[in-house]
JSON list of C-alpha atoms in Angstrom, two decimals:
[
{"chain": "A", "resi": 1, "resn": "UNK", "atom": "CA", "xyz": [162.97, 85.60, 144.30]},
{"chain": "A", "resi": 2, "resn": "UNK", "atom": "CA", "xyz": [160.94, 83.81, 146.72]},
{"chain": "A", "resi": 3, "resn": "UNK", "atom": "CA", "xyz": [158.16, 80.47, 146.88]},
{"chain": "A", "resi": 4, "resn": "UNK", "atom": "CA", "xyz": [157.52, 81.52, 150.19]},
{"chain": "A", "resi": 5, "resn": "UNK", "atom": "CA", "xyz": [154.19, 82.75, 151.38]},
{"chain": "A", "resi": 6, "resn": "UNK", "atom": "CA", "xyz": [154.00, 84.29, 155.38]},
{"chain": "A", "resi": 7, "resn": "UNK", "atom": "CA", "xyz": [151.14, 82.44, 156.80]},
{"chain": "A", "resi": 8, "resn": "UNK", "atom": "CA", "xyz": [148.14, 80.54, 155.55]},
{"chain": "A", "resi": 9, "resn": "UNK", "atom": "CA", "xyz": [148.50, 79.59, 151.64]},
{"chain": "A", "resi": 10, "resn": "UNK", "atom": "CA", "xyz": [146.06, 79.68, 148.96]},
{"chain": "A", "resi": 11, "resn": "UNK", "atom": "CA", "xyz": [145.89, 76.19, 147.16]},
{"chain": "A", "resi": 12, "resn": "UNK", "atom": "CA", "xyz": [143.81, 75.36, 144.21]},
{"chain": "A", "resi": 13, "resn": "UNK", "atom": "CA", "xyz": [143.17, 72.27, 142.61]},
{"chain": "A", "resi": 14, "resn": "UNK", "atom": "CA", "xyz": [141.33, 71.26, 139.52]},
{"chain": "A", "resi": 15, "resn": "UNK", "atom": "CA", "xyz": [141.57, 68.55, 136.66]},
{"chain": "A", "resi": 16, "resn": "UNK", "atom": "CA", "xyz": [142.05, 69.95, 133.20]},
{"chain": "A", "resi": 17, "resn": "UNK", "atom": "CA", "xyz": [141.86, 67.86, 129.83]},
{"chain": "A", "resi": 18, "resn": "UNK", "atom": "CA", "xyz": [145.01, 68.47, 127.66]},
{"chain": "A", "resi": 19, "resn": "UNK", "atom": "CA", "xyz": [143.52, 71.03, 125.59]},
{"chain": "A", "resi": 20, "resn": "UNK", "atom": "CA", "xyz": [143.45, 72.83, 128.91]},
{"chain": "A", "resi": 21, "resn": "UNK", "atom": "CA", "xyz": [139.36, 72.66, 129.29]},
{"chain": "A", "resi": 22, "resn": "UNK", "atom": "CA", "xyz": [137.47, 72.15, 132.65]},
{"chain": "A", "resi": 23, "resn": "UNK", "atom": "CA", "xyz": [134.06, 71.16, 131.13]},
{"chain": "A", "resi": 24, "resn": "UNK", "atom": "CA", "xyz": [132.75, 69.84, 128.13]},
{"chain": "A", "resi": 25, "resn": "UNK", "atom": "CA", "xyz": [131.56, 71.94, 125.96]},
{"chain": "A", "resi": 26, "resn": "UNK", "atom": "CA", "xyz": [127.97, 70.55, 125.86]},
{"chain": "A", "resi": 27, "resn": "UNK", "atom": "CA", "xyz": [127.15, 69.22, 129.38]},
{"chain": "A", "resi": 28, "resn": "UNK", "atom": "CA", "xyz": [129.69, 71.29, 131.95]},
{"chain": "A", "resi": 29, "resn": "UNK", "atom": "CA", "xyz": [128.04, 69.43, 134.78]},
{"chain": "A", "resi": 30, "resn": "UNK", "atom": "CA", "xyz": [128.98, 65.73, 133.59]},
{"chain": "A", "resi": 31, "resn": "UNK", "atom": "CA", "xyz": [132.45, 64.71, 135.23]},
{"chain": "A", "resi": 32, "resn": "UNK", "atom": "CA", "xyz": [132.28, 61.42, 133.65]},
{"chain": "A", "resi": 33, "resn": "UNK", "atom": "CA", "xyz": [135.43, 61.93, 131.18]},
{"chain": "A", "resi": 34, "resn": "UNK", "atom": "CA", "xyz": [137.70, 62.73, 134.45]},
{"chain": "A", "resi": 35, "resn": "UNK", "atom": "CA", "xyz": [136.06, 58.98, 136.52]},
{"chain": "A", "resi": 36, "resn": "UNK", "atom": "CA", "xyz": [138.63, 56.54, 134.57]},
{"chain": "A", "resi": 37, "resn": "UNK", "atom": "CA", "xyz": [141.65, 59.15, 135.91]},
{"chain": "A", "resi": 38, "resn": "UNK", "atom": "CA", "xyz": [140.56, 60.60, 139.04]},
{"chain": "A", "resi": 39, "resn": "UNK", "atom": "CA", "xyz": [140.38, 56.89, 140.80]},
{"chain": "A", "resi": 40, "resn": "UNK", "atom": "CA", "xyz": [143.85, 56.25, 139.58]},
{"chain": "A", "resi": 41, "resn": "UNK", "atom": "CA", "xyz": [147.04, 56.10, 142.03]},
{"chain": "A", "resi": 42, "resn": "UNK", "atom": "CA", "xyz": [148.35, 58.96, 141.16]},
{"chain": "A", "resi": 43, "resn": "UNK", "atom": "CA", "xyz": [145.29, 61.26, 141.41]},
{"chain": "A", "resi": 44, "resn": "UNK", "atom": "CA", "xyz": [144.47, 59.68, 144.99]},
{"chain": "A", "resi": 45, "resn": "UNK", "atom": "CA", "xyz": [148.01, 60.25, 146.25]},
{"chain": "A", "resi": 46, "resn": "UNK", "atom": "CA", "xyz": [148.12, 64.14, 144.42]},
{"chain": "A", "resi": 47, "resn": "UNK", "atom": "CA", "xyz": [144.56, 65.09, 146.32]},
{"chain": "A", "resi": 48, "resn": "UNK", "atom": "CA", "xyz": [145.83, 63.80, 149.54]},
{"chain": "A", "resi": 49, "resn": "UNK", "atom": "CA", "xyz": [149.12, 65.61, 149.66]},
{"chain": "A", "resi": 50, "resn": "UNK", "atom": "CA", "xyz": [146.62, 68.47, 149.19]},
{"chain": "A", "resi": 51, "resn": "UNK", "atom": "CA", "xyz": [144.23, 67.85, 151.62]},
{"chain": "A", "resi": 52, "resn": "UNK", "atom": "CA", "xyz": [146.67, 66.81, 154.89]},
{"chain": "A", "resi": 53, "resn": "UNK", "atom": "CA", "xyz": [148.27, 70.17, 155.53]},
{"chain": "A", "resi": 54, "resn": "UNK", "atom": "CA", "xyz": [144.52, 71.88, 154.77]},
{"chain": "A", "resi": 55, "resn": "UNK", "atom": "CA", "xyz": [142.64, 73.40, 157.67]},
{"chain": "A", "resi": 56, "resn": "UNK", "atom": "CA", "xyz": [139.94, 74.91, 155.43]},
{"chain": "A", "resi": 57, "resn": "UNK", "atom": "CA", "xyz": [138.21, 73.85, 151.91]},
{"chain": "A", "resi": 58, "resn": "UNK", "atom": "CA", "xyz": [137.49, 76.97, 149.63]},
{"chain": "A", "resi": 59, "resn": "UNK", "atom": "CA", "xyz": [134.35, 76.00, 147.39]},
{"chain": "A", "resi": 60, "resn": "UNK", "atom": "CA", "xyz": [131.78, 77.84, 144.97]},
{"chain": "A", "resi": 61, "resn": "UNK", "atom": "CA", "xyz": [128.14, 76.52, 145.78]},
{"chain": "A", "resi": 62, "resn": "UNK", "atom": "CA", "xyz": [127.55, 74.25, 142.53]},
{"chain": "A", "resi": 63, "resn": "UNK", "atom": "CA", "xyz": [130.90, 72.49, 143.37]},
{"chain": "A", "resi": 64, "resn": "UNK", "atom": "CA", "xyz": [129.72, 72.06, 147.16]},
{"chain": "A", "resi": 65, "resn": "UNK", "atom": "CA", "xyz": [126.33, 70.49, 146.47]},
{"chain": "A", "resi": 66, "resn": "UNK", "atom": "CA", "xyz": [128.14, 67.83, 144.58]},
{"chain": "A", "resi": 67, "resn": "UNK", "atom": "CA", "xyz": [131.04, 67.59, 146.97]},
{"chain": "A", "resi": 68, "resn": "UNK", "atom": "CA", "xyz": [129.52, 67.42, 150.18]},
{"chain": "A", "resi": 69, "resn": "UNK", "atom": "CA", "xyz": [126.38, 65.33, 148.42]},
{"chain": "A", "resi": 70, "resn": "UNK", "atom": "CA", "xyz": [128.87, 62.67, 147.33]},
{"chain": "A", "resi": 71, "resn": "UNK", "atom": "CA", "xyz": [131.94, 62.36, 149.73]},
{"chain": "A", "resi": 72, "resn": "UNK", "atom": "CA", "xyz": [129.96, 61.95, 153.26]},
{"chain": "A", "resi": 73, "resn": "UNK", "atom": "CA", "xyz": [128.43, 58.80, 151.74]},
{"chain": "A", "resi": 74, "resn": "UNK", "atom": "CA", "xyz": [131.58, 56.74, 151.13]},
{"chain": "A", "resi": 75, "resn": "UNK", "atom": "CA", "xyz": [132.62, 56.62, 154.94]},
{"chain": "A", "resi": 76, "resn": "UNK", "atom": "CA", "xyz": [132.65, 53.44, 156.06]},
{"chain": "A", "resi": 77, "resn": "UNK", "atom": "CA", "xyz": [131.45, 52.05, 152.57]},
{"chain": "A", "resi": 78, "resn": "UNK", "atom": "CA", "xyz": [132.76, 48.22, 151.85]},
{"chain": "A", "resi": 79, "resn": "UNK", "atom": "CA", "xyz": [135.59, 48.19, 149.35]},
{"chain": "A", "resi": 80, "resn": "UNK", "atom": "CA", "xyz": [136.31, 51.89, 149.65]},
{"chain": "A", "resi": 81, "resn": "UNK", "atom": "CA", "xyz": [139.80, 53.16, 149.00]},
{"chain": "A", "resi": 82, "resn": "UNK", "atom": "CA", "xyz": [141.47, 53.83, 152.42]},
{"chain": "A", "resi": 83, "resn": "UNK", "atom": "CA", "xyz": [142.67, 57.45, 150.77]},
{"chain": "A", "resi": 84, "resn": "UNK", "atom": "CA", "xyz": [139.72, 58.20, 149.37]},
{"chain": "A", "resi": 85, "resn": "UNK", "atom": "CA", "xyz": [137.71, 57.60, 152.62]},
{"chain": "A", "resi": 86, "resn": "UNK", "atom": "CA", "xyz": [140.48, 59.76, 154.48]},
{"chain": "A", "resi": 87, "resn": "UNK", "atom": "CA", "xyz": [139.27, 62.56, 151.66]},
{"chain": "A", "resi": 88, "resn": "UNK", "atom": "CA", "xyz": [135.91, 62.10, 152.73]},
{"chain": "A", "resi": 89, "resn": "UNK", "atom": "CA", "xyz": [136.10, 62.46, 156.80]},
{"chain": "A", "resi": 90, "resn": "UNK", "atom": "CA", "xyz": [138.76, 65.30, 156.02]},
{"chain": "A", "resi": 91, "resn": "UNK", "atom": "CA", "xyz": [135.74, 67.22, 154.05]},
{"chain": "A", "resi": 92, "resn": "UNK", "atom": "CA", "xyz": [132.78, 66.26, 156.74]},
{"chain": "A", "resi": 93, "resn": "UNK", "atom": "CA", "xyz": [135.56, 67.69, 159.86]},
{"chain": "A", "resi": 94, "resn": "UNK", "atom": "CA", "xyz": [137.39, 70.70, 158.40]},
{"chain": "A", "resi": 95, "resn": "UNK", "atom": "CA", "xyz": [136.33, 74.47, 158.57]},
{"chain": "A", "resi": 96, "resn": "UNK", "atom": "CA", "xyz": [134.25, 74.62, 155.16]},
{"chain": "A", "resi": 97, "resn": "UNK", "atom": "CA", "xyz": [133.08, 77.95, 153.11]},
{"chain": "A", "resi": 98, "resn": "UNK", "atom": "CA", "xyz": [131.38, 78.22, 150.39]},
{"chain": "A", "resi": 99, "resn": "UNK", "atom": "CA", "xyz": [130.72, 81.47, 148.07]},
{"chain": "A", "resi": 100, "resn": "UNK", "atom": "CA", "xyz": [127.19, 82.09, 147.35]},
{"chain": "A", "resi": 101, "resn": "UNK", "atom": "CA", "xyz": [124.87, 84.63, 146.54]},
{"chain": "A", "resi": 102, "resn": "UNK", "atom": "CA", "xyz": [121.98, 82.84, 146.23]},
{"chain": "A", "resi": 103, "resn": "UNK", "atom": "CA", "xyz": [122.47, 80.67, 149.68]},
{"chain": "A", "resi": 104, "resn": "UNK", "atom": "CA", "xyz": [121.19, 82.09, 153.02]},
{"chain": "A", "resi": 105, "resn": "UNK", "atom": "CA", "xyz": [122.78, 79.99, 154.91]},
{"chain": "A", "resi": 106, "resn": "UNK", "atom": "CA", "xyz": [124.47, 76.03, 155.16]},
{"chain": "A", "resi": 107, "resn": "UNK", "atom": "CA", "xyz": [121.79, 73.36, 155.04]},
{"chain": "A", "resi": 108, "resn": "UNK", "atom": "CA", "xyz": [121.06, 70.83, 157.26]},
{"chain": "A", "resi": 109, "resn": "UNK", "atom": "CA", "xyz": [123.83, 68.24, 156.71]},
{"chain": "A", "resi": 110, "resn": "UNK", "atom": "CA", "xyz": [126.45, 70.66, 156.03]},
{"chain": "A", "resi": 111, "resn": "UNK", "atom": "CA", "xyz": [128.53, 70.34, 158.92]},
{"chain": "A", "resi": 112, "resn": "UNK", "atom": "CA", "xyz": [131.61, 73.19, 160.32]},
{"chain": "A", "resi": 113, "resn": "UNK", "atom": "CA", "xyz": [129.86, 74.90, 156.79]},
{"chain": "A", "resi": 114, "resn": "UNK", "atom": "CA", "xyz": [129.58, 79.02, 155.97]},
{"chain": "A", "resi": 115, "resn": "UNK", "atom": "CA", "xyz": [128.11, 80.66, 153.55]},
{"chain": "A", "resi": 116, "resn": "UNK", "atom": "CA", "xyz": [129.94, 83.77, 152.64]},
{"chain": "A", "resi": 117, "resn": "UNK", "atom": "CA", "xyz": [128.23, 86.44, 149.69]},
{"chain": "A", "resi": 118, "resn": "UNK", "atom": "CA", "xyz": [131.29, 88.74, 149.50]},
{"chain": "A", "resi": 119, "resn": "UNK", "atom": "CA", "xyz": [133.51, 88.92, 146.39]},
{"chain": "A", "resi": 120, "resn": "UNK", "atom": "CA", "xyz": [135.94, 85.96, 146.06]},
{"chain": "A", "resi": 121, "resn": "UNK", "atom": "CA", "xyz": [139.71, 87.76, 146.65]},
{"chain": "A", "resi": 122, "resn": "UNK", "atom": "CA", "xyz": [138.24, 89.43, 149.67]},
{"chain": "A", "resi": 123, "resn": "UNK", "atom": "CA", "xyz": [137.12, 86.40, 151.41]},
{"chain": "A", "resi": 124, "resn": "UNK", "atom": "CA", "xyz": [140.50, 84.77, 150.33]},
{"chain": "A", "resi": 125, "resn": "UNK", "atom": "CA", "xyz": [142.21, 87.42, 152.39]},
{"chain": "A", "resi": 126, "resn": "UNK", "atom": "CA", "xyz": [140.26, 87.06, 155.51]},
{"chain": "A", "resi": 127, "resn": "UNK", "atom": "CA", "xyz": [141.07, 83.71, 155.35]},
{"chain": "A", "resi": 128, "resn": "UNK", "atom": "CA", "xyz": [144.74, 83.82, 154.75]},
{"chain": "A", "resi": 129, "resn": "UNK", "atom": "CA", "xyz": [144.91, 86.57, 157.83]},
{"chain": "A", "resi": 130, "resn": "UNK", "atom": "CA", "xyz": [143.41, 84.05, 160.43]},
{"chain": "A", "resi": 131, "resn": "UNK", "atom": "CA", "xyz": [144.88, 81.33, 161.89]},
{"chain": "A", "resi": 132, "resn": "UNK", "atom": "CA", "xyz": [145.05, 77.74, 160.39]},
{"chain": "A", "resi": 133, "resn": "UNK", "atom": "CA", "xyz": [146.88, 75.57, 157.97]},
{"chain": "A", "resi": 134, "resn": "UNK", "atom": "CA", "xyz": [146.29, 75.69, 154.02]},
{"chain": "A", "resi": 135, "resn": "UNK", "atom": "CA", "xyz": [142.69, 76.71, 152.34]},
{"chain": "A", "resi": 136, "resn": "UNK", "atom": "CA", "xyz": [141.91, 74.12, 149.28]},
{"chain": "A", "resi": 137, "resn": "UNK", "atom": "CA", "xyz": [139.96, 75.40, 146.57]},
{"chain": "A", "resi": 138, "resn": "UNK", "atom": "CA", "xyz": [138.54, 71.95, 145.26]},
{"chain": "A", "resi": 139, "resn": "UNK", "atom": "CA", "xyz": [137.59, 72.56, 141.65]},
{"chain": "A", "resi": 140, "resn": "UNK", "atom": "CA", "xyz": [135.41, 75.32, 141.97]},
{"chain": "A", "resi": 141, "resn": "UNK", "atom": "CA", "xyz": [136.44, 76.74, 138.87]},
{"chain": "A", "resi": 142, "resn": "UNK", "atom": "CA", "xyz": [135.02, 80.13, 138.71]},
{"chain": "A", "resi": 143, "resn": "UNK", "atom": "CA", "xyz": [136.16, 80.60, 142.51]},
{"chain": "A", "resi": 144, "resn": "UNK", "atom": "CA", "xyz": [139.84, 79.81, 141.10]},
{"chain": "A", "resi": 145, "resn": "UNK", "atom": "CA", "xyz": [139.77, 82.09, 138.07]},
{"chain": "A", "resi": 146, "resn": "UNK", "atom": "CA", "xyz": [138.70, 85.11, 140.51]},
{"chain": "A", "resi": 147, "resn": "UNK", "atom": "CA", "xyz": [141.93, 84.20, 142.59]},
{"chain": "A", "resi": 148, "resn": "UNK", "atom": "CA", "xyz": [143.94, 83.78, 139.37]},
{"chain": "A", "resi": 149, "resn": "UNK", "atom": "CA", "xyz": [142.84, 87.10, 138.11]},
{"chain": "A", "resi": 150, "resn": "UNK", "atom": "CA", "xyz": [143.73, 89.23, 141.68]},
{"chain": "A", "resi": 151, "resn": "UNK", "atom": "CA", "xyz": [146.65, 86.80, 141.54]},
{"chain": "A", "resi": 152, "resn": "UNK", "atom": "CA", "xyz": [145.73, 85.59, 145.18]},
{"chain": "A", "resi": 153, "resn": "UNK", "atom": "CA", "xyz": [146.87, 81.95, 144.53]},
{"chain": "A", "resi": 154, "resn": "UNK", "atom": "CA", "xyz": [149.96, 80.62, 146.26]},
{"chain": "A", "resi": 155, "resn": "UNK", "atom": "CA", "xyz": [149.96, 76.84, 145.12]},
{"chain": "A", "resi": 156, "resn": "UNK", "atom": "CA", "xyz": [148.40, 75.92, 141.91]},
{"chain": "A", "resi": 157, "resn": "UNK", "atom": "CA", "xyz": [147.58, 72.13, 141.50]},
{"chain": "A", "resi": 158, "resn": "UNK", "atom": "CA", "xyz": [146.73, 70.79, 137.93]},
{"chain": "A", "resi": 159, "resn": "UNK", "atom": "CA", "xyz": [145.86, 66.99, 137.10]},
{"chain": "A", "resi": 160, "resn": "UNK", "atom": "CA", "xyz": [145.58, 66.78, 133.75]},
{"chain": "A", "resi": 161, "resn": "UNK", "atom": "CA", "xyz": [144.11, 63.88, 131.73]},
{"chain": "A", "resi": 162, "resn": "UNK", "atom": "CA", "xyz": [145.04, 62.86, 128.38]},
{"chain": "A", "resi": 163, "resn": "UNK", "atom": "CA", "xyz": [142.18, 63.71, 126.82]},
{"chain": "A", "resi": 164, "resn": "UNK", "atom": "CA", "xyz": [140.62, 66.52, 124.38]},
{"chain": "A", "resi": 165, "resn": "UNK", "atom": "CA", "xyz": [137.32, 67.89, 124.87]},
{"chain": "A", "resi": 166, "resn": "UNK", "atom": "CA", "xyz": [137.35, 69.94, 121.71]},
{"chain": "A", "resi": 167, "resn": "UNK", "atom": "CA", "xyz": [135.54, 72.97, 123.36]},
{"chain": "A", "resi": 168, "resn": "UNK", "atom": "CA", "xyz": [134.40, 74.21, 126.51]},
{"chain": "A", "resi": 169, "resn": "UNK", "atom": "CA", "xyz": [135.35, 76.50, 129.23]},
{"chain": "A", "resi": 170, "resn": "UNK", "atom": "CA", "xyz": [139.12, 77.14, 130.06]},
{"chain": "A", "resi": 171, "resn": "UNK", "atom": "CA", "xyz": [140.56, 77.86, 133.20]},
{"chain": "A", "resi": 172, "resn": "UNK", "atom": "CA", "xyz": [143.74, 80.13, 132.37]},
{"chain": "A", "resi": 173, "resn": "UNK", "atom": "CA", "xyz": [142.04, 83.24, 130.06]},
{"chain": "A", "resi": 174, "resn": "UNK", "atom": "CA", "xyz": [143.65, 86.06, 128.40]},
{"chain": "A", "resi": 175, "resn": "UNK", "atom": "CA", "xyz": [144.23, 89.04, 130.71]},
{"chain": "A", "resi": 176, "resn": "UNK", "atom": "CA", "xyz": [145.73, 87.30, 133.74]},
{"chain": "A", "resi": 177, "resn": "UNK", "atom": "CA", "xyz": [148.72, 89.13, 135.75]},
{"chain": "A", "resi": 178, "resn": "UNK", "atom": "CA", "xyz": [151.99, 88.56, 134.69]},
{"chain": "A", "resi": 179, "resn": "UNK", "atom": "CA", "xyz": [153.46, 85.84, 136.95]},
{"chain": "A", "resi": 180, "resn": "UNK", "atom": "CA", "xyz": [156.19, 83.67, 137.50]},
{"chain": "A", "resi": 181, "resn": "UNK", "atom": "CA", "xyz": [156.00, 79.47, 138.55]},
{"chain": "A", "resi": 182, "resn": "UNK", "atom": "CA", "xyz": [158.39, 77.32, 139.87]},
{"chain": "A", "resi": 183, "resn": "UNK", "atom": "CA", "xyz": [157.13, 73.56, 139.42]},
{"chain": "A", "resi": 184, "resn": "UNK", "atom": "CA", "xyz": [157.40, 71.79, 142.95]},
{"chain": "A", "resi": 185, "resn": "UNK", "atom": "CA", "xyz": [155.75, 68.56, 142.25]},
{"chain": "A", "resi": 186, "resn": "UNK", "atom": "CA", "xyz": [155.35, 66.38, 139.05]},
{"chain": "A", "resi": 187, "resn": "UNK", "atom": "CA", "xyz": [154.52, 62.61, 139.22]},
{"chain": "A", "resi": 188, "resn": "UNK", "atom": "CA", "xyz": [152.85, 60.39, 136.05]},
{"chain": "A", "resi": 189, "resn": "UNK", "atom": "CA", "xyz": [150.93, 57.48, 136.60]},
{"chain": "A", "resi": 190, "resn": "UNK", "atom": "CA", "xyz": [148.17, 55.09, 134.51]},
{"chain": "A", "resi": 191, "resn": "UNK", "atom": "CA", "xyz": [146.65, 56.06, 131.77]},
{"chain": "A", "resi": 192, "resn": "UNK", "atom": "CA", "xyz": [149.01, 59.36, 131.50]},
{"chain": "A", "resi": 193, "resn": "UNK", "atom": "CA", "xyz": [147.42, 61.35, 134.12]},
{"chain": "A", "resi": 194, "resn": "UNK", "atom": "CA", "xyz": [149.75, 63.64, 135.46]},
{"chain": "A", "resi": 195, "resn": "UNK", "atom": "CA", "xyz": [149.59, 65.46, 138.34]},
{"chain": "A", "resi": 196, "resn": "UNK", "atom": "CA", "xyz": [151.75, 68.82, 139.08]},
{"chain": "A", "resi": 197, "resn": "UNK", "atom": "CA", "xyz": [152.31, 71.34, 141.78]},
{"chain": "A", "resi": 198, "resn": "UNK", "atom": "CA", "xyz": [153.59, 74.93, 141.06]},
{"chain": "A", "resi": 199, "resn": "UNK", "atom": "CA", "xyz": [154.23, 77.59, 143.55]},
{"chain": "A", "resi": 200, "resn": "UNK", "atom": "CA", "xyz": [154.17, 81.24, 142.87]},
{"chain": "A", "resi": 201, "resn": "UNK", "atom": "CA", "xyz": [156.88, 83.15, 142.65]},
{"chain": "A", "resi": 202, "resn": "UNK", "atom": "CA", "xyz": [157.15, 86.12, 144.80]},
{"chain": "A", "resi": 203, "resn": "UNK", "atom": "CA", "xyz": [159.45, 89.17, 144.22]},
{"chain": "A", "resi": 204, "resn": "UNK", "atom": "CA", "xyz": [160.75, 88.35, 141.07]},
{"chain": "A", "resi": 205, "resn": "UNK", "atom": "CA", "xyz": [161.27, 90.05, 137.50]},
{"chain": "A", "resi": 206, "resn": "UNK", "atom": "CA", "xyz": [157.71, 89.13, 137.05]},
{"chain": "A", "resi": 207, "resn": "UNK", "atom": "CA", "xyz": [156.04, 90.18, 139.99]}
]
């Protein structure tokens, strides 16, 4: 059995509640139950382990109107978390796409930005056959279920806050492959988030 991947990997990243939802139930674009954990230690030091050996951010378009409406306006910012500014200039300089069907092409202030309408495990491929370091999917959820399902993922990064949303999307759905983990990374910090790494297991008893 083998963690190891030839080339580029796959790395997605996403903050779950601990009844394993994404979303709330009722409002799936209001991110305000992750705030009081995301700006926490340990969530700033899990994204940037992410982030550093990244060449290229994997995003669906809802999740890249909010990223790259938000992140661009911290830099330089008074009082800004040096690590979370890092984050931020990372985003605005690396190779970005984004999956869309509905997109033509990267607006205005969407710099190094392309807009790709292909299906998601395809333009994972491409990706992971040019040259460059790791591709981050950051939160786009559907774009990480797609890579679940053609079990395309290499790394799989979870934060997960102690917190139930009592309904709402989940991220890991009946029907997946079979597929074997190895936990690479744990660490626990305030307010119980906890952040963990796992790395797929290649050539084993489960595929």
């Amino acid at each position: 059995m083998s963690t190891q991947t030839a080339g580029r990997r796959i790395v997605t990243n996403i903050a779950l509640s601990l009844d394993g939802r994404y979303a709330r139930p009722d409002a799936p674009e209001d991110m305000s139950w992750v705030m009081p954990y995301a700006l926490t230690d340990v969530a700033r030091d899990h994204l940037t382990q992410l982030w550093e050996p990244a060449t290229t951010a994997l995003l669906g378009r809802v999740n890249a109107e909010g990223f790259l409406g938000f992140w661009p306006t911290i830099i330089g910012a008074e009082g800004v978390d040096p690590r979370d500014e890092g984050f931020a200039k990372w985003l605005v300089g690396t190779e970005k796409v984004v999956l869309s069907s509905t997109l033509g092409e990267a607006p205005a202030p969407w710099e190094r930005t392309t807009i790709v309408n292909k299906p998601t495990a395809e333009v994972a491929a491409d990706l992971k056959a040019s040259e460059g370091g790791d591709i981050l999917v950051l939160a786009s959820a559907g774009v990480i279920k797609a890579l679940l399902a053609a079990d395309a993922v290499d790394r799989l990064a979870l934060t997960v806050f102690p917190v139930f949303l009592g309904g709402g999307p989940r991220l890991f759905e009946d029907g997946l492959p079979t597929a074997e983990w190895t936990l690479t990374a744990q660490s626990a910090g305030e307010h119980g988030t906890l952040c963990l790494v796992y790395d797929r297991v290649r050539g084993g008893f489960a595929g």
